[in-house]
Coordinates of C-alpha atoms in Angstrom, one line a residue:
Chain A
M12 CA -27.1 292.3 92.4
K13 CA -27.4 294.9 95.4
I14 CA -29.2 294.4 98.6
R15 CA -29.6 296.7 101.3
S16 CA -26.9 296.5 104.0
D17 CA -29.9 296.8 106.7
I18 CA -31.4 293.6 105.2
L19 CA -27.6 292.4 104.9
R20 CA -27.0 292.7 108.3
V21 CA -30.4 291.4 109.6
Y22 CA -30.0 287.9 107.8
Q23 CA -26.1 287.5 108.6
A24 CA -27.2 286.8 111.8
V25 CA -30.1 284.8 111.2
H26 CA -27.3 282.9 109.0
T27 CA -24.9 282.8 111.9
W28 CA -27.3 281.7 114.7
G29 CA -29.1 279.2 112.4
G30 CA -25.8 277.5 111.4
I31 CA -24.4 277.4 114.9
C32 CA -27.4 276.1 116.5
A33 CA -28.2 273.1 113.7
G34 CA -24.4 272.6 112.6
M35 CA -23.0 270.0 114.7
L36 CA -26.5 267.9 114.9
L37 CA -26.6 268.2 110.6
F38 CA -22.9 267.2 110.7
I39 CA -24.0 264.1 111.8
G40 CA -27.3 263.5 109.8
F41 CA -25.4 264.3 107.0
F42 CA -22.6 262.1 107.6
G43 CA -24.7 259.2 108.9
G44 CA -27.1 259.9 105.4
A45 CA -24.3 259.7 103.4
L46 CA -23.1 255.8 104.8
T47 CA -27.0 255.1 104.7
M48 CA -26.5 255.2 100.6
F49 CA -24.7 252.5 100.9
K50 CA -26.9 250.4 103.6
G51 CA -26.9 247.2 101.8
P52 CA -23.5 246.9 101.7
L53 CA -22.6 248.0 105.1
E54 CA -25.1 245.6 106.3
R55 CA -23.3 242.7 104.0
W56 CA -20.1 243.6 105.3
V57 CA -20.6 242.8 108.6
S58 CA -22.8 240.1 108.3
A59 CA -20.9 236.8 109.3
P60 CA -21.3 233.9 106.6
V61 CA -23.4 231.4 108.8
V62 CA -24.7 229.5 106.2
P63 CA -23.6 230.0 102.3
V64 CA -25.6 231.3 99.9
Q65 CA -27.9 229.3 98.3
Q66 CA -29.6 228.9 95.3
L67 CA -32.5 227.2 94.6
A68 CA -34.8 226.2 92.0
P69 CA -38.2 228.1 92.3
A70 CA -40.0 224.7 93.1
Q71 CA -38.0 223.9 95.8
V72 CA -38.6 228.0 96.8
D73 CA -42.1 227.0 97.3
K74 CA -41.6 223.6 99.3
V75 CA -39.8 225.8 101.9
V76 CA -42.7 228.6 102.0
A77 CA -45.2 225.9 102.4
D78 CA -43.3 223.9 105.0
V79 CA -42.4 226.5 107.0
L80 CA -46.0 227.6 106.9
A81 CA -46.8 224.2 107.6
Q82 CA -44.7 224.1 110.6
Y83 CA -43.9 227.5 112.3
P84 CA -47.5 229.2 113.1
A85 CA -45.4 232.4 113.8
A86 CA -44.2 233.2 110.1
R87 CA -47.9 233.0 109.2
E88 CA -48.1 236.5 110.8
E89 CA -45.5 238.0 108.7
F90 CA -42.3 236.5 106.5
T91 CA -40.3 237.6 104.1
L92 CA -39.4 235.4 101.0
H93 CA -36.2 236.7 99.7
V94 CA -36.1 236.6 96.0
A95 CA -32.4 238.0 95.6
R96 CA -30.3 236.8 98.3
H97 CA -27.0 238.4 99.4
E98 CA -24.6 237.8 102.7
D99 CA -26.9 239.3 105.1
T100 CA -29.9 237.0 103.4
P101 CA -28.1 233.7 102.6
A102 CA -31.6 231.7 103.0
P103 CA -34.6 232.4 100.8
V104 CA -37.3 232.2 103.7
S105 CA -36.6 234.4 106.7
W106 CA -39.4 235.5 109.8
Q107 CA -39.0 237.0 113.6
A108 CA -41.1 236.8 116.6
G109 CA -43.5 239.5 117.3
E110 CA -44.6 242.1 114.6
S111 CA -42.0 244.7 113.3
G112 CA -42.2 247.3 115.6
H113 CA -41.4 251.2 115.4
E114 CA -38.2 250.8 117.4
I115 CA -35.0 249.0 116.9
D116 CA -34.9 245.7 119.1
L117 CA -31.4 244.9 119.9
G118 CA -32.0 241.8 121.1
L119 CA -33.8 240.4 117.5
V120 CA -33.6 237.0 116.7
R121 CA -34.6 236.0 113.3
W122 CA -35.1 232.6 111.8
Q123 CA -34.4 231.6 108.4
A124 CA -35.1 228.0 106.5
T125 CA -33.7 226.8 103.6
L126 CA -33.4 223.3 102.2
D127 CA -30.5 220.7 103.4
A128 CA -28.8 218.6 101.1
D129 CA -31.6 215.8 101.1
G130 CA -34.2 218.5 100.1
K131 CA -35.5 218.6 103.6
L132 CA -36.7 222.1 105.4
A133 CA -33.0 223.4 107.4
V134 CA -34.0 226.1 110.0
T135 CA -31.6 228.0 111.5
Q136 CA -32.0 231.0 114.3
Q137 CA -29.6 233.8 113.8
Q138 CA -29.5 237.2 115.0
P139 CA -29.3 239.8 112.1
S140 CA -26.8 242.8 112.3
L141 CA -28.7 245.8 113.0
L142 CA -25.6 248.0 112.3
A143 CA -26.9 249.5 109.2
E144 CA -30.1 250.1 111.0
L145 CA -28.8 251.6 113.8
I146 CA -26.4 254.3 111.5
D147 CA -29.7 255.2 109.5
M148 CA -31.1 255.8 112.7
L149 CA -28.0 257.9 113.9
H150 CA -28.8 259.7 110.8
R151 CA -32.7 260.4 111.4
T152 CA -31.8 261.4 115.2
G153 CA -28.4 262.8 115.2
G154 CA -27.5 260.1 118.4
I155 CA -29.9 261.9 120.3
P156 CA -31.6 259.3 122.7
G157 CA -34.7 258.6 124.3
T158 CA -38.2 259.2 122.7
L159 CA -41.3 261.9 122.8
G160 CA -44.4 259.9 122.9
E161 CA -44.6 257.3 120.2
E162 CA -41.4 258.8 118.2
Y163 CA -37.8 258.8 118.7
L164 CA -36.8 262.5 120.8
G165 CA -34.1 262.6 118.1
I166 CA -36.4 262.8 115.0
Y167 CA -37.8 266.3 116.5
V168 CA -34.9 267.8 117.4
M169 CA -33.6 267.0 114.0
G170 CA -36.9 268.5 112.5
V171 CA -36.1 271.9 114.5
A172 CA -32.3 271.6 113.0
G173 CA -34.4 271.5 109.5
I174 CA -35.9 274.4 110.1
L175 CA -32.8 276.2 111.0
Y176 CA -31.0 275.0 108.5
F177 CA -33.6 276.5 105.9
L178 CA -33.3 279.5 107.2
A179 CA -29.5 279.3 107.2
L180 CA -29.7 278.7 103.3
V181 CA -32.3 281.2 102.5
S182 CA -30.0 283.8 104.6
G183 CA -26.9 282.5 102.8
V184 CA -28.1 283.0 99.8
I185 CA -29.5 286.5 100.6
L186 CA -25.9 287.5 101.6
L187 CA -24.2 286.2 99.0
L188 CA -26.5 287.8 95.8
P189 CA -24.6 291.3 96.1
T190 CA -21.1 289.4 95.8
L191 CA -22.3 286.2 93.5
V192 CA -20.7 286.7 90.1
K193 CA -17.6 287.8 92.0
D194 CA -16.9 285.4 94.7
F195 CA -18.6 282.4 93.3
F196 CA -15.5 280.1 92.7
A197 CA -13.2 282.3 93.7
L198 CA -10.8 279.7 95.9
R199 CA -8.4 282.3 97.5
P200 CA -6.1 280.2 99.1
G201 CA -2.9 282.3 100.9
K202 CA -2.3 283.9 104.0
N203 CA -6.0 285.0 104.8
R204 CA -7.6 281.7 106.3
K205 CA -10.8 283.0 107.0
R206 CA -10.8 283.8 103.2
F207 CA -10.4 280.6 102.1
W208 CA -12.5 278.6 104.3
L209 CA -15.4 281.4 103.3
D210 CA -15.0 280.5 99.7
A211 CA -15.1 276.7 100.3
H212 CA -18.0 277.4 102.2
N213 CA -19.7 279.4 99.5
I214 CA -18.7 276.9 96.7
L215 CA -19.9 274.1 98.5
G216 CA -23.4 275.6 99.4
I217 CA -24.0 277.0 96.2
A218 CA -22.9 273.9 94.0
S219 CA -25.3 271.9 96.0
L220 CA -28.0 274.4 96.9
P221 CA -31.1 272.4 95.4
F222 CA -30.1 269.5 97.1
H223 CA -29.8 271.3 100.3
I224 CA -32.9 272.8 99.9
V225 CA -34.8 269.2 98.9
I226 CA -32.9 267.6 102.0
S227 CA -33.8 270.7 104.6
C228 CA -38.1 270.6 103.4
T229 CA -38.2 266.7 103.4
V230 CA -36.2 266.5 106.6
V231 CA -39.6 268.7 108.3
V232 CA -41.6 266.9 107.0
F233 CA -40.8 263.3 107.6
A234 CA -40.2 265.1 111.7
F235 CA -43.6 266.5 111.8
H236 CA -45.7 264.3 109.1
D237 CA -47.9 262.9 112.0
Q238 CA -48.7 266.5 113.2
F239 CA -49.3 267.7 109.5
Y240 CA -51.7 264.9 109.2
D241 CA -53.4 265.3 112.3
G242 CA -53.9 269.0 111.8
L243 CA -54.8 268.5 108.2
R244 CA -57.2 265.9 109.6
G245 CA -59.1 268.1 112.4
I246 CA -59.3 271.3 110.3
V247 CA -59.7 270.6 106.9
Y248 CA -60.7 266.8 106.2
R249 CA -62.7 266.6 109.1
D250 CA -65.4 263.6 108.0
Q251 CA -63.8 263.1 104.4
P252 CA -61.6 260.1 104.8
M253 CA -57.9 261.2 103.9
F254 CA -57.0 257.6 103.3
S255 CA -59.1 255.2 101.0
P256 CA -58.7 251.8 103.5
P257 CA -57.9 248.4 101.3
A258 CA -61.0 246.3 100.8
I259 CA -61.3 243.4 103.8
G260 CA -62.3 240.2 102.9
A261 CA -64.9 238.1 104.6
T262 CA -63.3 234.7 106.1
P263 CA -59.8 234.0 107.6
R264 CA -57.8 231.7 105.0
D265 CA -56.2 228.5 104.6
A266 CA -52.2 228.9 104.5
A267 CA -52.3 225.7 102.6
K268 CA -53.7 227.3 99.5
L269 CA -51.7 230.1 99.1
L270 CA -50.4 230.4 95.3
P271 CA -47.3 229.6 94.4
A272 CA -44.3 232.2 95.5
S273 CA -42.7 231.9 91.5
E274 CA -46.5 232.5 90.6
L275 CA -46.4 235.2 92.5
V276 CA -43.3 236.9 91.4
R277 CA -44.4 236.1 87.7
R278 CA -47.4 237.9 88.4
V279 CA -45.4 241.1 90.0
Q280 CA -42.5 240.9 87.2
Q281 CA -45.9 241.2 84.8
Q282 CA -46.7 244.2 86.2
A283 CA -43.6 245.6 86.6
P284 CA -41.5 245.1 83.2
G285 CA -38.1 246.3 83.7
F286 CA -38.0 246.0 87.6
E287 CA -35.9 243.4 89.6
V288 CA -38.5 241.7 92.5
T289 CA -36.2 241.3 95.0
E290 CA -38.6 240.1 97.9
L291 CA -41.9 239.5 99.1
L292 CA -43.2 240.6 102.4
Y293 CA -46.2 238.2 103.2
M294 CA -48.4 239.7 106.0
G295 CA -51.4 238.0 107.8
V296 CA -51.6 235.4 105.4
E297 CA -54.4 233.9 107.4
S298 CA -56.1 237.2 108.4
P299 CA -59.3 238.2 106.6
R300 CA -56.6 240.7 104.7
P301 CA -54.0 239.0 103.5
I302 CA -51.4 240.7 101.4
V303 CA -47.9 240.5 99.9
R304 CA -45.9 243.4 99.3
A305 CA -43.6 243.1 96.6
A306 CA -40.4 245.1 96.4
V307 CA -39.1 245.7 93.3
A308 CA -36.1 247.7 92.1
S309 CA -34.9 249.4 89.0
P310 CA -32.0 251.6 88.5
R311 CA -33.9 253.5 85.9
H312 CA -37.0 254.8 88.0
V313 CA -38.1 257.1 90.8
V314 CA -39.1 254.7 93.3
Q315 CA -40.6 255.8 96.5
A316 CA -39.0 253.9 99.4
A317 CA -35.2 254.4 100.2
E318 CA -34.1 251.5 97.4
T319 CA -37.2 250.1 96.0
G320 CA -40.8 250.7 94.7
F321 CA -43.7 248.2 95.5
V322 CA -46.4 246.4 94.1
I323 CA -49.2 245.2 96.6
V324 CA -50.5 241.3 95.4
Q325 CA -53.3 239.4 96.9
P326 CA -51.5 236.1 97.8
Y327 CA -54.2 233.9 97.2
S328 CA -55.6 235.1 93.9
G329 CA -52.7 236.7 92.5
A330 CA -54.6 239.9 92.2
I331 CA -53.1 243.2 91.8
L332 CA -54.3 244.8 94.7
S333 CA -52.3 248.6 94.4
T334 CA -49.4 249.7 92.3
S335 CA -50.0 253.4 93.7
M336 CA -46.2 252.5 94.6
L337 CA -45.0 251.3 91.4
P338 CA -43.2 254.1 89.9
G339 CA -45.0 255.4 86.5
Q340 CA -47.9 253.2 87.3
G341 CA -49.3 255.4 90.2
N342 CA -52.2 258.2 89.8
T343 CA -51.1 261.6 89.2
W344 CA -51.2 262.6 92.6
S345 CA -48.7 259.2 94.3
S346 CA -46.5 260.0 91.0
L347 CA -46.3 263.6 92.5
V348 CA -45.5 262.4 95.9
A349 CA -42.5 259.9 95.2
P350 CA -39.9 262.7 93.7
F351 CA -40.2 263.9 97.4
F352 CA -39.2 260.6 98.9
A353 CA -36.6 259.9 95.9
L354 CA -34.7 262.9 96.1
H355 CA -34.3 262.8 99.9
F356 CA -33.3 258.9 99.4
G357 CA -31.5 259.5 96.1
S358 CA -33.0 256.2 94.7
Y359 CA -33.4 257.5 91.4
G360 CA -30.5 256.8 88.3
G361 CA -29.0 253.9 90.0
M362 CA -25.4 253.7 91.6
T363 CA -24.4 256.9 89.9
V364 CA -26.7 258.8 92.2
R365 CA -25.9 256.7 95.2
W366 CA -22.5 258.0 94.9
L367 CA -23.4 261.9 93.9
Y368 CA -25.2 261.8 97.2
F369 CA -22.7 259.7 99.3
A370 CA -20.7 263.0 97.9
F371 CA -23.4 265.6 98.7
G372 CA -23.4 264.2 101.8
L373 CA -20.1 264.5 102.7
A374 CA -19.8 267.8 101.2
G375 CA -22.9 268.6 103.5
A376 CA -21.0 268.0 106.5
A377 CA -18.3 269.8 105.0
L378 CA -20.5 272.5 104.7
F379 CA -21.4 272.7 108.3
Y380 CA -17.8 272.0 109.4
T381 CA -16.6 274.8 107.2
G382 CA -19.7 277.0 108.9
N383 CA -18.4 276.6 112.2
L384 CA -14.6 277.3 111.3
L385 CA -15.5 280.9 110.0
W386 CA -17.9 281.5 113.2
I387 CA -14.7 281.0 115.2
E388 CA -12.3 282.9 112.8
K389 CA -14.8 285.8 112.7
R390 CA -14.5 286.1 116.5
R391 CA -10.8 285.7 116.6
K392 CA -8.7 288.7 118.3
N393 CA -6.2 289.3 116.2
Q394 CA -2.1 290.4 117.4
L395 CA -1.5 293.6 116.6
K396 CA 1.9 294.2 115.5
N397 CA 4.5 293.3 117.8
G398 CA 1.6 293.5 120.9
P399 CA 1.6 290.8 123.3
L400 CA -0.7 287.8 122.0
P401 CA -4.3 288.4 122.5
V402 CA -6.6 286.2 124.8
Q403 CA -9.1 284.2 122.6
P404 CA -12.6 284.3 124.3
R405 CA -13.7 281.0 126.0
R406 CA -17.1 281.0 124.1
T407 CA -15.4 280.7 120.8
A408 CA -12.4 278.4 122.1
N409 CA -15.5 276.1 123.6
I410 CA -17.3 276.0 120.0
A411 CA -14.3 274.9 118.7
A412 CA -13.8 272.1 121.1
A413 CA -17.6 271.0 120.2
T414 CA -16.9 271.3 117.0
V415 CA -13.8 269.4 116.5
G416 CA -15.1 266.5 119.5
V417 CA -19.0 266.4 118.7
C418 CA -18.0 266.1 114.2
L419 CA -15.0 264.1 114.4
G420 CA -16.2 262.1 117.3
S421 CA -19.0 260.6 115.5
M422 CA -17.4 260.0 112.3
A423 CA -14.8 257.8 114.6
G424 CA -17.5 256.0 116.6
V425 CA -19.2 254.6 113.3
G426 CA -16.0 253.4 112.1
A427 CA -15.2 252.0 115.6
C428 CA -18.7 250.0 115.3
L429 CA -17.9 248.4 112.0
V430 CA -14.7 247.6 113.1
A431 CA -16.1 246.0 116.5
A432 CA -18.5 244.1 114.5
K433 CA -15.9 241.6 112.9
W434 CA -13.9 241.7 116.0
L435 CA -16.7 240.5 118.6
H436 CA -17.6 238.3 116.6
A437 CA -14.0 236.7 116.6
F438 CA -14.1 236.1 120.2
G439 CA -17.9 234.9 120.3
A440 CA -19.9 238.0 120.6
H441 CA -22.7 239.4 118.6
G442 CA -22.3 243.2 117.3
N443 CA -25.9 243.9 118.2
G444 CA -25.9 244.4 122.1
A445 CA -22.5 246.4 121.7
Y446 CA -22.9 248.9 119.0
L447 CA -24.5 251.4 121.1
T448 CA -21.9 251.3 124.3
V449 CA -19.2 251.2 121.4
Y450 CA -20.5 254.1 119.5
Y451 CA -21.0 256.4 122.4
A452 CA -18.0 255.6 124.4
V453 CA -15.9 256.9 121.4
F454 CA -18.1 259.7 120.8
L455 CA -18.1 260.9 124.3
A456 CA -14.3 260.1 124.8
C457 CA -13.6 262.2 121.5
V458 CA -15.7 265.4 122.6
A459 CA -14.3 264.7 126.5
W460 CA -10.3 264.6 124.2
A461 CA -11.3 267.8 122.5
F462 CA -12.3 269.8 125.8
V463 CA -9.1 268.7 127.4
R464 CA -6.9 268.8 125.1
G465 CA -8.2 272.2 123.4
A466 CA -9.6 272.4 119.9
A467 CA -5.8 272.9 118.5
R468 CA -4.6 270.1 119.3
A469 CA -7.5 267.6 119.5
G470 CA -8.4 268.6 115.7
S471 CA -5.3 267.1 114.5
E472 CA -5.4 264.1 117.4
L473 CA -9.0 263.3 116.5
L474 CA -8.3 263.2 112.7
W475 CA -5.3 260.8 113.5
A476 CA -8.6 258.5 115.4
C477 CA -10.8 259.0 112.4
A478 CA -8.0 257.8 110.2
L479 CA -7.0 255.0 112.3
A480 CA -10.9 253.7 112.6
A481 CA -11.3 254.0 109.0
A482 CA -7.9 252.1 108.2
A483 CA -9.0 249.6 110.5
I484 CA -12.0 248.7 108.1
P485 CA -10.1 247.2 105.7
A486 CA -7.3 245.9 107.9
T487 CA -9.7 244.0 109.9
S488 CA -11.2 242.5 106.3
L489 CA -7.8 241.4 105.4
A490 CA -6.8 240.0 108.9
G491 CA -9.9 237.8 108.5
A492 CA -8.8 236.7 104.9
L493 CA -5.1 236.0 106.0
I494 CA -5.5 234.5 109.5
P495 CA -9.1 232.3 109.2
A496 CA -8.2 231.1 112.7
L497 CA -9.5 234.4 113.8
G498 CA -12.7 233.2 113.2
M499 CA -13.7 236.5 110.8
W500 CA -14.5 236.9 107.4
A501 CA -13.3 238.5 104.2
H502 CA -16.7 239.0 101.7
T503 CA -15.5 239.2 98.1
S504 CA -18.9 240.8 96.2
P505 CA -17.9 243.7 95.0
A506 CA -20.3 245.6 97.2
T507 CA -18.7 244.6 100.1
L508 CA -15.1 245.1 98.8
G509 CA -16.4 248.7 97.9
V510 CA -16.6 249.4 101.5
D511 CA -13.0 248.1 102.2
G512 CA -12.0 250.3 99.6
T513 CA -14.1 253.7 100.1
A514 CA -13.0 253.3 103.8
L515 CA -9.1 253.2 102.7
L516 CA -9.9 256.3 100.5
L517 CA -11.2 258.0 103.6
A518 CA -8.6 257.1 106.0
A519 CA -5.7 258.6 103.7
A520 CA -8.2 261.9 103.3
L521 CA -8.2 261.9 107.1
A522 CA -4.6 261.5 107.5
W523 CA -3.6 264.1 104.7
A524 CA -6.7 266.4 106.7
A525 CA -4.5 264.9 110.3
R526 CA -0.8 266.2 108.8
R527 CA -2.6 269.9 107.8
A528 CA -3.9 270.4 111.2
A529 CA -1.0 269.9 113.0
R530 CA 0.8 272.0 110.6
R531 CA -1.6 275.0 111.4
A532 CA -1.4 274.1 114.8
R533 CA 2.4 274.1 114.9
D534 CA 3.8 276.8 112.5
G535 CA 0.5 278.8 112.1
A536 CA -0.6 282.4 113.6
A537 CA -0.2 282.2 117.3
D538 CA -3.2 284.5 117.7
S539 CA -5.8 281.7 116.6
V540 CA -7.8 279.0 118.3
W541 CA -6.1 276.8 116.2
S542 CA -3.0 277.4 117.4
A543 CA -1.3 274.7 119.7
L544 CA 1.4 277.3 121.0
P545 CA 0.8 277.9 125.2
A546 CA -1.6 280.8 125.4
P547 CA -2.2 282.7 128.0
A548 CA -5.2 281.8 130.3
L549 CA -8.6 282.1 128.7
V550 CA -10.8 285.5 130.1
A551 CA -13.6 284.9 131.9
P552 CA -16.7 284.4 129.2
E553 CA -17.0 287.5 127.5
P554 CA -19.7 290.0 128.3
A555 CA -23.1 289.1 125.7
R556 CA -22.2 290.8 122.6
Q557 CA -25.5 292.6 120.5
V558 CA -27.0 289.6 118.2
G559 CA -25.9 290.1 115.1
T560 CA -22.4 292.2 115.8
Chain B
M204 CA -45.7 307.7 104.0
N205 CA -43.1 310.1 103.3
A206 CA -40.0 309.1 102.0
A207 CA -37.9 309.6 105.0
A208 CA -40.4 306.7 106.5
K209 CA -39.4 304.3 103.6
R210 CA -35.8 304.2 103.6
A211 CA -35.7 304.1 107.6
P212 CA -33.8 300.2 108.1
I213 CA -35.3 297.2 108.7
R214 CA -35.9 296.7 112.8
P215 CA -34.5 293.4 113.3
D216 CA -37.6 292.6 116.0
W217 CA -36.2 289.2 116.6
W218 CA -38.9 288.0 119.0
S219 CA -41.9 289.4 117.4
K220 CA -40.7 288.6 113.7
T221 CA -39.5 285.0 114.6
F222 CA -42.5 284.3 116.0
A223 CA -44.5 285.5 113.1
G224 CA -42.6 283.2 110.8
A225 CA -42.9 280.4 112.7
V226 CA -46.4 280.2 113.8
L227 CA -48.4 282.4 111.7
G228 CA -46.1 280.7 109.1
A229 CA -47.5 277.5 109.8
T230 CA -51.1 278.3 110.3
L231 CA -51.0 280.1 106.9
A232 CA -49.5 277.3 105.5
F233 CA -52.0 274.7 106.9
A234 CA -55.1 277.0 105.3
L235 CA -53.2 277.4 101.8
A236 CA -53.0 273.7 101.8
G237 CA -56.6 273.0 102.9
V238 CA -58.1 275.4 100.4
F239 CA -55.9 273.5 97.9
A240 CA -57.7 270.3 99.3
W241 CA -61.1 271.4 98.1
V242 CA -60.6 273.8 95.3
G243 CA -57.5 272.3 94.0
P244 CA -57.6 269.7 90.9
G245 CA -59.6 266.4 91.5
G246 CA -61.2 268.0 94.7
I247 CA -61.4 266.9 98.3
A248 CA -62.0 263.2 97.8
A249 CA -59.5 262.9 94.6
P250 CA -57.7 259.4 96.1
D251 CA -54.0 259.6 97.1
K252 CA -54.6 263.3 97.0
S253 CA -54.0 263.9 100.9
Q254 CA -50.4 263.2 101.2
F255 CA -49.4 265.6 98.5
V256 CA -51.3 268.1 100.3
M257 CA -49.4 267.2 103.4
W258 CA -46.4 267.5 101.4
L259 CA -47.3 271.5 100.5
I260 CA -47.4 272.7 103.8
A261 CA -43.5 272.1 105.0
P262 CA -42.5 274.7 101.6
M263 CA -44.9 277.2 102.3
W264 CA -44.4 277.5 105.9
L265 CA -40.3 277.4 105.4
T266 CA -40.7 280.0 102.6
V267 CA -42.9 282.4 104.7
F268 CA -40.2 282.1 107.7
G269 CA -37.5 282.6 106.0
F270 CA -38.5 285.8 104.5
V271 CA -40.3 287.0 107.4
W272 CA -37.2 289.1 108.6
L273 CA -37.6 291.4 105.3
F274 CA -40.8 293.2 106.7
R275 CA -40.0 296.6 108.2
S276 CA -40.6 295.7 111.8
G277 CA -42.3 293.1 114.1
A278 CA -45.5 294.7 114.1
Q279 CA -45.7 294.7 110.2
A280 CA -45.2 291.3 109.9
L281 CA -47.6 290.3 112.5
L282 CA -49.7 292.8 110.8
W283 CA -49.6 291.4 107.2
L284 CA -48.9 287.4 108.2
G285 CA -52.0 287.8 110.5
G286 CA -53.8 289.6 107.7
A287 CA -53.0 286.7 105.1
N288 CA -53.9 284.5 107.9
L289 CA -57.5 285.5 108.0
L290 CA -58.1 285.5 104.3
A291 CA -57.1 282.3 104.1
W292 CA -58.5 280.9 107.0
G293 CA -61.8 282.9 105.4
L294 CA -61.6 281.2 102.2
L295 CA -61.0 277.6 103.8
F296 CA -64.1 277.8 105.9
W297 CA -65.9 279.0 102.7
V298 CA -65.2 276.1 100.5
R299 CA -65.1 273.7 103.3
G300 CA -68.8 274.8 103.4

């Protein structure tokens, strides 16, 4: 397909600048997002086994609920009944003080209740691990601290990055159209590094283009949905209600008259055949509008939330209040919206799609990384035959250092947090208070290191650091298993072993990349920012260039 | 319009085209989503429809934004998107009654 060269030139500039401005943030977003595919296993991996997972008969669970409500007024506002139980939810009932707010409360304390050996209520206090929540937040905010109004500042910044990302996708496709057939899947290794990176970048981009379009659009909606709704309310809907509020009952309720939990589970099960009821969230059982939000999981359906769909039940009558968040049972409009969420969260198709999204997430991160490499290679000053070694522009060297420091720093930071969770526990401390310190310390140290050492040397050194952090994850589990005196642990469920195994594979891949980077720094062309050979001093910032050159 | 003018290369006009895409693209998307809310299937009162309407805004806005640099000049972009906005908003006010 032929496209006029003036159009190509303009879109080349859109692509380059959109990509450079958003690339590093999007790297963090994609890397974090890939990890949130396995939020559950990660949370289970870092959760210390406080109480063994208990299997109770349905009648015993009903007793726990009744006793908790009778003895702990705080639970009447909101509590969770964990129907499916794992390492991080060993007891059937848990609740926390105050409302589960918008922001992450690092000092969060949760109570959990089960029955002791004599069949009496046993309540323990615990600090649930928030690591997976924090990784999710890193994914959504790019690690940018601060709030703006009631929202995290980073979410808006990510929304803007999402817009730039969409523009980069459109322009990238336009640029590739003229040579699509010839270039697609032509990976040309060899002397020309830039050609190789361009081929790799094109393959990653085109092969996952639908995925990237969906992610960029949904990111923009997730960031700005409040503004979109406000706008629609003001100019489109006005007096028309945008949402139909659920009916409100007249009288306050008596928590002692709740239907047994096992009965609620049975009714939800009837409503959602083929689904597994994983938890019941009881909200305001003594308020005029008591509801239970039952989470239902099924690998065969497109669900609305990150992992589950929902059925809303009235906990006194057992009446089903809403199935609009239950796949296949909502009305046309809600079933049209559900796929938008599912396509972002990868919450369809069970484990296969989760792994696919994990791979897409890492490939997406690689897309932005290779994009930055191309920008750097494009601005490289080549050495003329037998001429003196050219001086690379400072701007190019800075982008190279920032790319290496920010991207690899975010990976090393997350790895360090995981490892810290177990080691801190070994020394009697809880991870929640330390995660942010550990992450930002490692991240900022990596960025500083990249600028001090220069991109070429820092490239392989920071890759080694990432490999080390990843390898420390299974090593820590192994230490916990072999030396019980350390006070650590190694869970043996397949999900948590999967965390160890994946980390080990990533460590191997990172070590391989580190060796390659070191070899290029040592033996590669001397006129590159990636060469570790002593280069002449960098020149002052180059004069401003015409955009698009 | 003569042939020479047609073949003139498009001008980047970064500021005006970017403004047209970012702002006029957004207002156009709002108006079109609003028209869909009123006259689309089910009308304005269809339950759960508002969420779908909200989801329409971003793809329409981003599509306009993505292709805005195809206009020959910034003035053309402002003119065409401004006109489309007038039409869409007029339609919205008309159907909204």
